[in-house]
Each structure stands twice: as structure tokens, then as C-alpha cells.
mmCIF file of C-alpha atoms and ligand atoms in Angstrom:
data_model
loop_
_atom_site.group_PDB
_atom_site.id
_atom_site.type_symbol
_atom_site.label_atom_id
_atom_site.label_comp_id
_atom_site.label_asym_id
_atom_site.label_seq_id
_atom_site.Cartn_x
_atom_site.Cartn_y
_atom_site.Cartn_z
ATOM 1 C CA MET A 635 52.089 73.312 219.249
ATOM 2 C CA PHE A 636 51.419 71.958 215.873
ATOM 3 C CA ALA A 637 54.167 71.004 213.265
ATOM 4 C CA GLN A 638 55.557 73.179 211.205
ATOM 5 C CA ARG A 639 54.203 71.707 207.778
ATOM 6 C CA LEU A 640 50.833 73.036 208.680
ATOM 7 C CA ALA A 641 52.162 76.295 209.417
ATOM 8 C CA GLN A 642 51.354 76.097 204.942
ATOM 9 C CA VAL A 643 48.146 74.485 204.819
ATOM 10 C CA SER A 644 44.606 75.338 204.358
ATOM 11 C CA ALA A 645 41.198 73.790 205.598
ATOM 12 C CA SER A 646 39.152 72.862 202.511
ATOM 13 C CA ALA A 647 36.841 76.140 201.403
ATOM 14 C CA THR A 648 34.765 73.708 199.775
ATOM 15 C CA LEU A 649 33.813 71.778 202.800
ATOM 16 C CA LYS A 650 33.657 75.475 205.126
ATOM 17 C CA ALA A 651 31.019 76.293 202.145
ATOM 18 C CA ALA A 652 28.918 72.397 203.129
ATOM 19 C CA ALA A 653 29.158 73.187 206.175
ATOM 20 C CA GLU A 654 27.992 76.697 206.227
ATOM 21 C CA ALA A 655 24.936 75.612 204.382
ATOM 22 C CA GLU A 656 24.340 72.692 206.611
ATOM 23 C CA ARG A 657 24.240 74.442 209.433
ATOM 24 C CA LEU A 658 21.105 76.914 207.759
ATOM 25 C CA ARG A 659 19.813 73.648 207.195
ATOM 26 C CA ARG A 660 19.342 72.380 210.676
ATOM 27 C CA ALA A 661 17.954 75.767 211.762
ATOM 28 C CA GLY A 662 14.886 74.578 209.648
ATOM 29 C CA ILE A 663 15.987 76.934 206.525
ATOM 30 C CA LYS A 664 15.554 75.436 203.019
ATOM 31 C CA VAL A 665 18.752 75.334 201.596
ATOM 32 C CA VAL A 666 19.145 75.144 197.544
ATOM 33 C CA ASP A 667 22.731 73.513 197.935
ATOM 34 C CA PHE A 668 25.070 73.151 195.008
ATOM 35 C CA THR A 669 28.283 72.572 196.773
ATOM 36 C CA ALA A 670 28.686 69.361 196.495
ATOM 37 C CA GLY A 671 31.530 68.257 194.829
ATOM 38 C CA GLU A 672 30.214 63.861 194.454
ATOM 39 C CA PRO A 673 27.357 63.229 192.493
ATOM 40 C CA ASP A 674 24.419 62.962 193.780
ATOM 41 C CA PHE A 675 23.091 59.185 192.377
ATOM 42 C CA PRO A 676 23.170 56.496 194.438
ATOM 43 C CA THR A 677 25.623 54.099 193.977
ATOM 44 C CA PRO A 678 24.494 51.530 191.173
ATOM 45 C CA GLU A 679 22.799 48.302 192.951
ATOM 46 C CA HIS A 680 25.075 45.748 191.279
ATOM 47 C CA VAL A 681 27.920 48.111 193.120
ATOM 48 C CA LYS A 682 26.148 48.186 196.008
ATOM 49 C CA ALA A 683 25.626 44.021 195.848
ATOM 50 C CA ALA A 684 28.676 43.187 195.339
ATOM 51 C CA GLY A 685 29.650 44.766 198.668
ATOM 52 C CA LYS A 686 27.127 43.165 200.445
ATOM 53 C CA ALA A 687 28.021 40.181 199.098
ATOM 54 C CA ALA A 688 31.561 40.412 200.064
ATOM 55 C CA ILE A 689 29.749 41.258 203.989
ATOM 56 C CA ASP A 690 28.095 38.443 204.025
ATOM 57 C CA ALA A 691 30.932 35.807 202.416
ATOM 58 C CA ASN A 692 33.183 37.312 205.175
ATOM 59 C CA PHE A 693 35.689 38.984 202.832
ATOM 60 C CA THR A 694 36.120 41.807 205.760
ATOM 61 C CA ARG A 695 40.037 40.879 206.917
ATOM 62 C CA TYR A 696 43.360 42.980 205.727
ATOM 63 C CA THR A 697 44.209 42.128 202.107
ATOM 64 C CA ALA A 698 47.065 43.191 200.070
ATOM 65 C CA ALA A 699 48.140 46.804 200.908
ATOM 66 C CA ALA A 700 48.380 47.214 197.244
ATOM 67 C CA GLY A 701 44.948 45.965 196.519
ATOM 68 C CA ILE A 702 43.168 42.702 195.346
ATOM 69 C CA PRO A 703 44.681 41.441 192.215
ATOM 70 C CA GLU A 704 41.921 41.386 190.484
ATOM 71 C CA LEU A 705 40.595 45.064 190.830
ATOM 72 C CA ARG A 706 44.547 45.818 189.435
ATOM 73 C CA GLU A 707 43.998 43.471 186.574
ATOM 74 C CA ALA A 708 40.818 45.364 186.368
ATOM 75 C CA ILE A 709 41.634 48.608 186.301
ATOM 76 C CA CYS A 710 44.271 47.588 184.013
ATOM 77 C CA ALA A 711 41.581 46.044 181.854
ATOM 78 C CA ARG A 712 39.316 49.993 182.126
ATOM 79 C CA TYR A 713 42.558 51.575 180.321
ATOM 80 C CA GLY A 714 43.504 48.967 177.538
ATOM 81 C CA ARG A 715 39.580 49.197 176.797
ATOM 82 C CA GLN A 716 38.627 53.342 177.424
ATOM 83 C CA TYR A 717 42.786 54.259 175.945
ATOM 84 C CA GLY A 718 44.905 51.666 174.673
ATOM 85 C CA VAL A 719 47.444 51.297 176.412
ATOM 86 C CA GLU A 720 48.654 47.912 178.280
ATOM 87 C CA ILE A 721 49.492 48.153 181.875
ATOM 88 C CA ALA A 722 50.686 46.010 184.105
ATOM 89 C CA ALA A 723 48.913 45.052 187.510
ATOM 90 C CA ALA A 724 52.033 45.533 188.984
ATOM 91 C CA GLU A 725 52.240 49.529 188.145
ATOM 92 C CA VAL A 726 49.039 49.735 189.609
ATOM 93 C CA LEU A 727 47.735 50.919 193.908
ATOM 94 C CA VAL A 728 44.996 50.734 194.976
ATOM 95 C CA THR A 729 44.276 53.953 196.972
ATOM 96 C CA ALA A 730 41.864 55.799 199.351
ATOM 97 C CA GLY A 731 40.212 57.584 196.589
ATOM 98 C CA GLY A 732 42.303 60.081 194.418
ATOM 99 C CA LYS A 733 42.920 62.110 196.724
ATOM 100 C CA GLN A 734 45.591 59.182 198.592
ATOM 101 C CA ALA A 735 46.371 58.364 195.159
ATOM 102 C CA LEU A 736 48.170 62.242 194.780
ATOM 103 C CA PHE A 737 49.110 62.351 198.316
ATOM 104 C CA ASN A 738 51.306 59.034 197.668
ATOM 105 C CA THR A 739 52.732 60.894 194.560
ATOM 106 C CA ALA A 740 53.475 63.734 196.572
ATOM 107 C CA LEU A 741 54.716 61.907 199.236
ATOM 108 C CA ALA A 742 56.910 59.765 197.228
ATOM 109 C CA LEU A 743 58.688 62.392 195.030
ATOM 110 C CA PHE A 744 57.926 66.197 196.099
ATOM 111 C CA ASP A 745 60.745 67.113 198.509
ATOM 112 C CA PRO A 746 61.763 70.270 200.110
ATOM 113 C CA GLY A 747 62.841 72.844 197.858
ATOM 114 C CA ASP A 748 61.231 70.984 195.191
ATOM 115 C CA GLU A 749 59.334 72.962 192.525
ATOM 116 C CA VAL A 750 55.816 71.467 191.401
ATOM 117 C CA ILE A 751 53.496 73.553 188.734
ATOM 118 C CA THR A 752 50.006 72.950 188.531
ATOM 119 C CA HIS A 753 47.168 75.094 186.669
ATOM 120 C CA ALA A 754 44.413 77.538 187.898
ATOM 121 C CA PRO A 755 42.051 77.824 189.111
ATOM 122 C CA TYR A 756 42.561 74.650 190.990
ATOM 123 C CA TRP A 757 41.186 72.068 193.182
ATOM 124 C CA PRO A 758 42.842 73.198 196.206
ATOM 125 C CA THR A 759 43.497 70.314 197.121
ATOM 126 C CA ILE A 760 46.409 69.937 194.380
ATOM 127 C CA PRO A 761 48.755 72.961 195.977
ATOM 128 C CA GLU A 762 48.002 72.299 199.400
ATOM 129 C CA GLN A 763 49.283 68.679 199.146
ATOM 130 C CA VAL A 764 52.517 70.088 197.218
ATOM 131 C CA LYS A 765 52.629 72.371 200.598
ATOM 132 C CA LEU A 766 52.480 69.933 203.499
ATOM 133 C CA VAL A 767 55.695 67.535 201.768
ATOM 134 C CA GLY A 768 57.153 71.189 202.279
ATOM 135 C CA ALA A 769 57.469 71.821 198.330
ATOM 136 C CA THR A 770 56.967 74.595 196.378
ATOM 137 C CA PRO A 771 53.051 74.974 194.123
ATOM 138 C CA VAL A 772 54.132 77.602 191.063
ATOM 139 C CA ILE A 773 50.883 78.150 189.374
ATOM 140 C CA VAL A 774 50.336 78.645 185.896
ATOM 141 C CA GLN A 775 46.919 80.570 185.490
ATOM 142 C CA THR A 776 44.363 80.117 182.733
ATOM 143 C CA ARG A 777 41.477 82.311 182.199
ATOM 144 C CA SER A 778 37.674 82.432 181.104
ATOM 145 C CA ASP A 779 38.565 84.164 177.574
ATOM 146 C CA GLU A 780 40.562 81.247 176.692
ATOM 147 C CA GLY A 781 38.265 78.716 178.015
ATOM 148 C CA PHE A 782 40.577 78.072 181.121
ATOM 149 C CA THR A 783 42.361 75.869 178.498
ATOM 150 C CA VAL A 784 46.230 75.431 179.771
ATOM 151 C CA ASP A 785 48.896 77.015 177.544
ATOM 152 C CA PRO A 786 50.990 75.078 177.455
ATOM 153 C CA GLU A 787 53.782 77.739 176.533
ATOM 154 C CA ALA A 788 53.187 79.510 180.459
ATOM 155 C CA VAL A 789 53.972 75.652 181.543
ATOM 156 C CA ILE A 790 57.326 75.030 179.828
ATOM 157 C CA ALA A 791 58.350 78.927 180.822
ATOM 158 C CA ALA A 792 57.492 77.784 184.158
ATOM 159 C CA MET A 793 60.141 75.498 184.088
ATOM 160 C CA THR A 794 62.820 75.554 186.297
ATOM 161 C CA PRO A 795 65.780 73.223 187.718
ATOM 162 C CA ARG A 796 63.451 72.915 190.518
ATOM 163 C CA THR A 797 60.743 71.814 188.827
ATOM 164 C CA LYS A 798 59.913 67.879 189.771
ATOM 165 C CA ALA A 799 56.872 67.373 188.115
ATOM 166 C CA VAL A 800 53.363 69.279 186.173
ATOM 167 C CA ILE A 801 50.082 68.420 187.546
ATOM 168 C CA ILE A 802 47.993 68.650 185.679
ATOM 169 C CA ASN A 803 43.935 67.873 186.295
ATOM 170 C CA SER A 804 41.284 67.290 183.052
ATOM 171 C CA PRO A 805 38.509 67.630 182.932
ATOM 172 C CA CYS A 806 39.220 70.180 185.616
ATOM 173 C CA ASN A 807 37.468 70.511 188.864
ATOM 174 C CA PRO A 808 36.735 73.497 189.061
ATOM 175 C CA THR A 809 36.435 75.199 185.410
ATOM 176 C CA GLY A 810 35.486 72.247 183.669
ATOM 177 C CA ALA A 811 38.435 72.729 181.376
ATOM 178 C CA MET A 812 39.729 69.906 179.658
ATOM 179 C CA VAL A 813 43.214 69.782 179.167
ATOM 180 C CA ASP A 814 43.612 67.969 175.573
ATOM 181 C CA GLU A 815 46.338 65.758 173.637
ATOM 182 C CA ALA A 816 47.398 69.271 171.721
ATOM 183 C CA ALA A 817 48.300 71.406 175.243
ATOM 184 C CA LEU A 818 50.158 68.465 176.732
ATOM 185 C CA SER A 819 51.765 66.992 173.751
ATOM 186 C CA PRO A 820 54.838 70.257 173.962
ATOM 187 C CA ILE A 821 54.667 69.615 177.678
ATOM 188 C CA VAL A 822 55.518 65.959 177.799
ATOM 189 C CA ASP A 823 58.680 67.292 175.251
ATOM 190 C CA ALA A 824 59.463 69.446 177.653
ATOM 191 C CA ALA A 825 59.343 67.116 180.805
ATOM 192 C CA ALA A 826 61.061 64.829 179.408
ATOM 193 C CA LYS A 827 63.728 66.620 178.127
ATOM 194 C CA ARG A 828 64.615 67.766 181.904
ATOM 195 C CA GLY A 829 63.487 64.963 183.440
ATOM 196 C CA ILE A 830 59.976 66.720 185.267
ATOM 197 C CA TRP A 831 57.281 63.934 186.040
ATOM 198 C CA ILE A 832 54.053 64.554 184.623
ATOM 199 C CA VAL A 833 50.885 63.532 187.076
ATOM 200 C CA VAL A 834 47.212 63.799 185.388
ATOM 201 C CA ASP A 835 44.481 63.804 187.348
ATOM 202 C CA LEU A 836 41.907 61.426 185.780
ATOM 203 C CA CYS A 837 39.519 61.343 188.447
ATOM 204 C CA TYR A 838 36.597 63.045 186.155
ATOM 205 C CA GLU A 839 37.243 60.894 183.213
ATOM 206 C CA GLN A 840 34.186 59.100 182.671
ATOM 207 C CA LEU A 841 32.606 62.531 182.899
ATOM 208 C CA ILE A 842 33.016 64.031 179.352
ATOM 209 C CA TYR A 843 30.361 66.031 177.491
ATOM 210 C CA GLU A 844 31.921 67.621 174.957
ATOM 211 C CA GLN A 845 34.426 65.476 172.674
ATOM 212 C CA VAL A 846 38.495 66.242 172.412
ATOM 213 C CA PRO A 847 41.355 64.573 171.787
ATOM 214 C CA HIS A 848 41.893 63.480 175.072
ATOM 215 C CA ASN A 849 43.991 60.277 174.910
ATOM 216 C CA LEU A 850 46.851 61.305 177.951
ATOM 217 C CA PRO A 851 46.956 58.012 179.042
ATOM 218 C CA LYS A 852 48.702 56.971 174.833
ATOM 219 C CA LEU A 853 50.561 60.242 174.645
ATOM 220 C CA LEU A 854 52.003 60.023 177.885
ATOM 221 C CA PHE A 855 52.993 56.231 177.357
ATOM 222 C CA ASP A 856 54.397 56.025 174.138
ATOM 223 C CA ARG A 857 56.815 58.818 175.275
ATOM 224 C CA HIS A 858 57.344 59.597 179.195
ATOM 225 C CA ARG A 859 56.543 56.457 180.367
ATOM 226 C CA ASP A 860 58.778 56.208 183.026
ATOM 227 C CA ARG A 861 58.012 59.822 184.846
ATOM 228 C CA THR A 862 54.391 59.441 183.883
ATOM 229 C CA VAL A 863 51.835 58.899 187.242
ATOM 230 C CA LEU A 864 48.136 58.620 185.965
ATOM 231 C CA ALA A 865 45.278 58.661 189.075
ATOM 232 C CA GLY A 866 42.412 58.002 188.983
ATOM 233 C CA SER A 867 39.379 57.549 190.602
ATOM 234 C CA ALA A 868 35.657 55.112 190.722
ATOM 235 C CA SER A 869 34.605 58.420 193.299
ATOM 236 C CA LYS A 870 32.842 60.460 190.728
ATOM 237 C CA SER A 871 31.993 58.172 187.385
ATOM 238 C CA TYR A 872 30.364 55.510 189.656
ATOM 239 C CA ALA A 873 28.626 57.483 192.436
ATOM 240 C CA MET A 874 30.928 56.147 195.206
ATOM 241 C CA THR A 875 32.313 58.603 197.166
ATOM 242 C CA GLY A 876 31.841 56.907 200.207
ATOM 243 C CA TRP A 877 33.811 54.703 199.137
ATOM 244 C CA ARG A 878 36.909 55.454 199.050
ATOM 245 C CA CYS A 879 38.507 54.144 196.022
ATOM 246 C CA GLY A 880 40.985 55.454 193.653
ATOM 247 C CA TRP A 881 44.316 54.326 192.174
ATOM 248 C CA THR A 882 48.083 55.578 190.336
ATOM 249 C CA ILE A 883 49.152 54.497 187.355
ATOM 250 C CA ALA A 884 52.960 54.693 187.274
ATOM 251 C CA PRO A 885 56.000 53.111 186.835
ATOM 252 C CA LYS A 886 56.665 50.086 188.851
ATOM 253 C CA ALA A 887 59.145 51.064 190.546
ATOM 254 C CA LEU A 888 57.291 54.142 191.741
ATOM 255 C CA THR A 889 54.571 51.850 192.520
ATOM 256 C CA GLY A 890 56.746 49.923 195.033
ATOM 257 C CA ALA A 891 57.743 53.523 196.720
ATOM 258 C CA PHE A 892 53.786 54.207 196.643
ATOM 259 C CA ASN A 893 53.092 50.068 198.469
ATOM 260 C CA THR A 894 55.872 50.927 201.321
ATOM 261 C CA ILE A 895 54.507 54.162 202.045
ATOM 262 C CA GLN A 896 50.135 52.748 201.915
ATOM 263 C CA GLY A 897 51.507 49.881 204.099
ATOM 264 C CA GLN A 898 53.262 52.256 206.955
ATOM 265 C CA THR A 899 50.133 54.104 207.014
ATOM 266 C CA THR A 900 46.352 53.353 205.854
ATOM 267 C CA SER A 901 47.478 49.832 204.040
ATOM 268 C CA ASN A 902 45.102 48.469 202.319
ATOM 269 C CA ILE A 903 41.231 50.654 201.153
ATOM 270 C CA ALA A 904 37.960 48.871 203.135
ATOM 271 C CA SER A 905 38.130 44.846 201.693
ATOM 272 C CA ILE A 906 34.160 45.298 201.179
ATOM 273 C CA THR A 907 35.222 48.983 199.042
ATOM 274 C CA GLN A 908 37.265 46.092 196.547
ATOM 275 C CA LYS A 909 35.082 44.510 195.783
ATOM 276 C CA ALA A 910 32.481 47.042 194.796
ATOM 277 C CA ALA A 911 34.716 49.021 192.940
ATOM 278 C CA LEU A 912 35.472 45.520 191.309
ATOM 279 C CA ALA A 913 31.447 45.541 190.066
ATOM 280 C CA ALA A 914 32.183 48.857 189.395
ATOM 281 C CA ILE A 915 34.829 49.339 187.266
ATOM 282 C CA GLY A 916 34.624 45.535 185.558
ATOM 283 C CA GLY A 917 30.759 45.130 185.109
ATOM 284 C CA PRO A 918 28.206 46.978 182.931
ATOM 285 C CA GLN A 919 29.113 50.577 182.207
ATOM 286 C CA ASP A 920 25.273 51.606 180.564
ATOM 287 C CA THR A 921 24.534 53.930 184.444
ATOM 288 C CA VAL A 922 28.142 55.695 183.812
ATOM 289 C CA THR A 923 26.148 56.397 180.693
ATOM 290 C CA ALA A 924 23.309 57.351 181.720
ATOM 291 C CA MET A 925 24.507 59.642 184.710
ATOM 292 C CA LEU A 926 26.200 61.278 182.004
ATOM 293 C CA ASN A 927 22.877 61.684 179.951
ATOM 294 C CA GLU A 928 21.328 63.620 182.788
ATOM 295 C CA TYR A 929 24.586 66.361 184.276
ATOM 296 C CA ARG A 930 24.395 67.498 180.296
ATOM 297 C CA GLU A 931 21.208 68.682 180.043
ATOM 298 C CA ARG A 932 21.622 70.092 183.695
ATOM 299 C CA ARG A 933 24.009 71.775 182.545
ATOM 300 C CA ASP A 934 22.825 73.017 179.220
ATOM 301 C CA ASN A 935 20.055 73.992 181.193
ATOM 302 C CA ILE A 936 21.941 76.190 184.196
ATOM 303 C CA HIS A 937 24.764 77.379 181.941
ATOM 304 C CA ALA A 938 21.310 78.806 180.055
ATOM 305 C CA TRP A 939 19.434 80.347 182.739
ATOM 306 C CA LEU A 940 22.513 81.612 184.612
ATOM 307 C CA THR A 941 24.047 83.300 181.445
ATOM 308 C CA ALA A 942 20.913 84.912 180.369
ATOM 309 C CA HIS A 943 21.652 87.856 182.902
ATOM 310 C CA PRO A 944 24.411 90.411 180.710
ATOM 311 C CA ALA A 945 26.664 90.299 183.966
ATOM 312 C CA ILE A 946 27.115 86.737 184.757
ATOM 313 C CA ARG A 947 29.617 85.742 181.711
ATOM 314 C CA CYS A 948 30.434 81.581 181.616
ATOM 315 C CA VAL A 949 32.307 79.448 179.135
ATOM 316 C CA LYS A 950 30.395 75.818 179.249
ATOM 317 C CA PRO A 951 31.926 72.863 181.008
ATOM 318 C CA ARG A 952 33.450 70.159 178.825
ATOM 319 C CA GLY A 953 33.970 67.562 181.481
ATOM 320 C CA ALA A 954 32.453 67.339 185.306
ATOM 321 C CA PHE A 955 29.563 68.781 186.949
ATOM 322 C CA TYR A 956 30.190 71.823 188.083
ATOM 323 C CA LEU A 957 30.180 75.459 186.539
ATOM 324 C CA PHE A 958 32.166 78.322 186.775
ATOM 325 C CA PRO A 959 30.601 81.712 185.869
ATOM 326 C CA ASP A 960 32.885 85.027 186.159
ATOM 327 C CA ILE A 961 30.495 86.976 188.484
ATOM 328 C CA SER A 962 33.073 90.197 188.437
ATOM 329 C CA GLY A 963 30.291 92.320 186.523
ATOM 330 C CA LEU A 964 28.250 91.903 189.779
ATOM 331 C CA LEU A 965 30.389 93.633 192.545
ATOM 332 C CA SER A 966 31.330 96.577 192.704
ATOM 333 C CA PRO A 967 33.409 98.568 195.446
ATOM 334 C CA GLU A 968 29.828 100.303 196.778
ATOM 335 C CA GLY A 969 28.244 97.002 196.118
ATOM 336 C CA ILE A 970 29.654 93.700 197.319
ATOM 337 C CA GLY A 971 33.071 93.443 196.812
ATOM 338 C CA THR A 972 34.502 90.565 196.666
ATOM 339 C CA SER A 973 32.966 86.583 195.301
ATOM 340 C CA ALA A 974 33.193 85.802 198.551
ATOM 341 C CA ASP A 975 31.177 88.586 199.781
ATOM 342 C CA PHE A 976 28.641 87.926 196.858
ATOM 343 C CA ALA A 977 28.514 83.668 198.045
ATOM 344 C CA GLN A 978 27.932 85.012 201.667
ATOM 345 C CA ALA A 979 25.392 87.088 200.971
ATOM 346 C CA LEU A 980 23.174 85.051 198.461
ATOM 347 C CA LEU A 981 23.104 82.086 201.380
ATOM 348 C CA GLU A 982 21.902 85.042 203.384
ATOM 349 C CA LYS A 983 19.871 86.048 201.630
ATOM 350 C CA GLU A 984 18.380 83.932 199.501
ATOM 351 C CA HIS A 985 19.240 80.241 201.014
ATOM 352 C CA VAL A 986 21.560 79.347 198.167
ATOM 353 C CA ALA A 987 25.124 77.752 198.814
ATOM 354 C CA VAL A 988 27.745 77.914 196.093
ATOM 355 C CA THR A 989 31.930 78.045 196.315
ATOM 356 C CA ALA A 990 33.124 81.177 196.237
ATOM 357 C CA GLY A 991 36.055 81.311 193.167
ATOM 358 C CA GLU A 992 38.304 83.132 196.007
ATOM 359 C CA GLY A 993 39.592 78.888 197.362
ATOM 360 C CA PHE A 994 40.100 77.641 193.898
ATOM 361 C CA ASP A 995 42.641 80.913 192.984
ATOM 362 C CA ALA A 996 40.097 82.425 191.630
ATOM 363 C CA PRO A 997 38.242 85.675 192.704
ATOM 364 C CA GLY A 998 35.238 87.318 191.051
ATOM 365 C CA TYR A 999 33.839 83.690 190.091
ATOM 366 C CA LEU A 1000 32.133 80.602 191.695
ATOM 367 C CA ARG A 1001 31.452 76.986 191.374
ATOM 368 C CA ILE A 1002 28.227 75.661 191.112
ATOM 369 C CA SER A 1003 27.570 71.931 191.600
ATOM 370 C CA TYR A 1004 25.339 70.452 189.068
ATOM 371 C CA ALA A 1005 25.177 67.277 190.599
ATOM 372 C CA ALA A 1006 21.622 68.343 192.126
ATOM 373 C CA SER A 1007 18.465 67.745 190.981
ATOM 374 C CA MET A 1008 16.628 69.644 188.221
ATOM 375 C CA GLU A 1009 14.606 71.518 190.587
ATOM 376 C CA ASP A 1010 16.689 72.616 192.683
ATOM 377 C CA LEU A 1011 19.275 73.764 189.773
ATOM 378 C CA ARG A 1012 15.651 75.951 188.290
ATOM 379 C CA GLU A 1013 15.121 77.529 191.609
ATOM 380 C CA GLY A 1014 18.487 77.898 192.091
ATOM 381 C CA ALA A 1015 19.263 79.964 189.038
ATOM 382 C CA THR A 1016 15.930 81.742 189.815
ATOM 383 C CA ARG A 1017 17.283 82.962 193.392
ATOM 384 C CA ILE A 1018 20.683 83.696 192.114
ATOM 385 C CA LEU A 1019 19.206 85.737 189.158
ATOM 386 C CA ARG A 1020 17.076 87.662 191.333
ATOM 387 C CA PHE A 1021 19.872 88.353 193.891
ATOM 388 C CA ALA A 1022 21.779 89.347 190.943
ATOM 389 C CA GLU A 1023 18.944 91.944 189.796
ATOM 390 C CA SER A 1024 18.860 93.356 193.443
ATOM 391 C CA LEU A 1025 22.616 94.345 192.832
ATOM 392 C CA GLN A 1026 22.636 98.696 192.041
ATOM 393 C CA PRO A 1027 25.063 99.011 188.935
ATOM 394 C CA VAL A 1028 25.120 96.573 187.318
ATOM 395 C CA ARG A 1029 28.459 96.551 185.195
ATOM 396 C CA ALA A 1030 27.561 94.644 181.451
HETATM 397 C C1 PLP B 2385 40.288 67.424 190.523
HETATM 398 C C2 PLP B 2385 39.406 65.848 191.536
HETATM 399 N N1 PLP B 2385 41.470 65.227 192.056
HETATM 400 C C3 PLP B 2385 40.358 64.379 192.849
HETATM 401 C C4 PLP B 2385 39.216 64.226 193.459
HETATM 402 C C5 PLP B 2385 39.708 63.474 194.432
HETATM 403 O O1 PLP B 2385 38.290 62.300 194.653
HETATM 404 P P1 PLP B 2385 38.060 60.972 195.365
HETATM 405 O O2 PLP B 2385 39.215 61.219 196.461
HETATM 406 O O3 PLP B 2385 36.610 61.063 195.807
HETATM 407 O O4 PLP B 2385 38.766 60.371 194.528
HETATM 408 C C6 PLP B 2385 38.328 65.047 194.035
HETATM 409 C C7 PLP B 2385 37.528 65.110 194.287
HETATM 410 O O5 PLP B 2385 36.404 66.356 194.344
HETATM 411 C C8 PLP B 2385 38.629 65.942 192.463
HETATM 412 O O6 PLP B 2385 37.252 66.977 192.277
#
């Protein structure tokens, strides 16, 4: 009944977990919810004020599909300041979140038969979008005992004559790992030799706790600019998930293709959002720093609390706001056999909602979002530890 292209595509696992938690909440149960893929902070006041002012000034009509020039300029200026790269407004297109930025990229670049390499554990949208346009995701696994770092040799070994692109997500959802310059560099060289595109999802680029050499835009622009796409987002940095603002930075011709796609699908993102995003990106950044500091403290605490259990192993994330513990030591054929069952039982018994690793191509893990209050983190950690204690035998 539906189009063939849907046969391969799955619904979002993270949204499913959140819906299950919501169901319990509606039944009056106090659920500690660690499924959120979004900041728990409100949008900063000056950003909200800019949105309100846009409405009052009747800035409520269509804009150019690619976005208002001042916002595109502000994005260029931000990347100039942050990475020392020079970008023209004609290389920037404003999208309804990073999700549309990546989907425009998939539509414009990937054909059926093309292979697109990415790393796992991954944000599920990345391979699902590849499948949605008929191309084939090729997955390179990363390992928790290596800090989920991407091994460039493994990525290069996965390249074939059909490879159209490599998609890198750094900082990574769900692992919080980063792909640093040293890891990206050989991938760029191999891609340049073979004419392969590199797409970097930088949605969490402002949420970095441990500094590593991470000037990926400069590295790519210096060596591979004609086949680079950067996808960015206002969602996480500025607590603006509901406003829907992201962007692509790509060569002018590809940006023109994105413009055609967007012009025939959604057109511009909300005019009001564009004014708010302009205030966010062009205005003071102290709210970003304040949120980052708070996330860091939460990360340190939840990491320490959970890893106090001998069977919970967890890499300390360097960016984003997720913990991705390996709980395979708590699983057993006689008890709870999978992380999906673990997440379900944890929700039912202790009313803590987490996302099972299966959805990220990582069975045996859980994703715990620490975009939650310290009080909830404390309470949730207590309940998780109590649940873990109740499982026997524990294999450390
Ligand atoms: C890795 C990653 N990329 C991109 C996005 C897109 O977010 P948005 O569409 O809100 O900008 C998300 C959201 O969860 C994400 O986790």
C-alpha cells in the first residue's frame, strides 16, 4: 500500500521510548525520564524576545527558501570566529533543524546503489535517511574499550567504488565520543583520492567538555572543500529544539541543489524562528557556557554514581549530553537477556526511562540523557543501582 522506500525504514527508537514513559506518566506514575534528546533548559530570554519581536513586527511571511540573508551571514561569521574559516552566505542554507540539513544532503547526493559509510553506535536517523533515499548504509563499529573512537583505517577499509560519502557525527549521539583531527585526517585524504563526500554532523559542536583538537571544518576546507558538507543546528546549543533551526554549509552548487529541494518541499523555515536564531547565533553566548557548565557537572555526577557498580562500565563522554554505559555484565540467559529487556524492566519496576542500545546498533548498552535535573539524576541513579543489585548473578 505504501511506497517501497518505506519498507527498509524504522521508526525512531528514541521517540518510542519517550512515548512509553509518557504513557506511564499519564497513568499518574512519577517516571524519571532519561530519554530526552533535548536540553531541559528554557530557550534563553534574549532569543525568545527576538521571536516575540518578529511576531509584533509582522515578520510572518515567506522568506527566501534558503533563509534570510542576515541569518546566513551570522552563521558564516560564527564559523569564522569558531574555526577560522571563511564561508560565503551562498554556501549556507537554513533548514528545519539538523535533521533536514542531513536529509537535504541525502536527497541531493545519494542514489540507489550508493554506499554511505558511517560509524556505530549511531544516531539512528543517519542510516535511516540513507535508506530512505534508496542508498545503503555501511557501518563501521567503534568500541567502548577504545572510548568509541573512530578508527580511520576501518573507515578507509570500508570504502569501495560505490562509496558516495562518509558521515561523521562528532560529538556523537549516543556515545559522546569525538572524532578528532588526527582521526579525520587520513579519512579526508582517502576520500579526496576517491572523490568521496564527507558529511560532518556538528549538531553538538558547542557541547564539548574535554577539549581535543576538533577543528574539523578547517581541516576539511583546507583539503576537501569541494566535497564537504557541514550540518549544524541551533537545537542543542541554544535550547531551541522546538523552534526548528539548523543549516548546511556546502559548496555553492550543492547549496543550490539544497535550495531546489527545499524550495519544492518545505520552503523556508518559520520566519519567526529565523529572527530568534539570529539573536541566538549573533548575540551573547554566555547562556551556552552556563548550560555547558551545568551539563559537565551532571555528567561527572551521573558517571560517578553509575560506575560505582562493578558491572556497569562507562566511557566518560567528551561531548553532547548522553551517557552510554555497557550493562552487558548485568545480562544473563537466566535473568534479563538483552538491553532492550533491561530498559523495559527498569521502566516497569523502577519507573526509570532510558533508551536501549539496540536502537543505536549497540545491544548491551543503554543511553541515558543527562539533560535532566540533578535531582532526577540522583533519584534515577539510585533506582538504576537498586535495579542492578536485584539482578543475580552479577558478572563484573
Ligand atoms: C546527532 C544528531 N544530529 C542531528 C540532530 C538533529 O537535531 P535537530 O533536527 O533538532 O537540529 C540530532 C538530534 O537529536 C542529533 O542527535
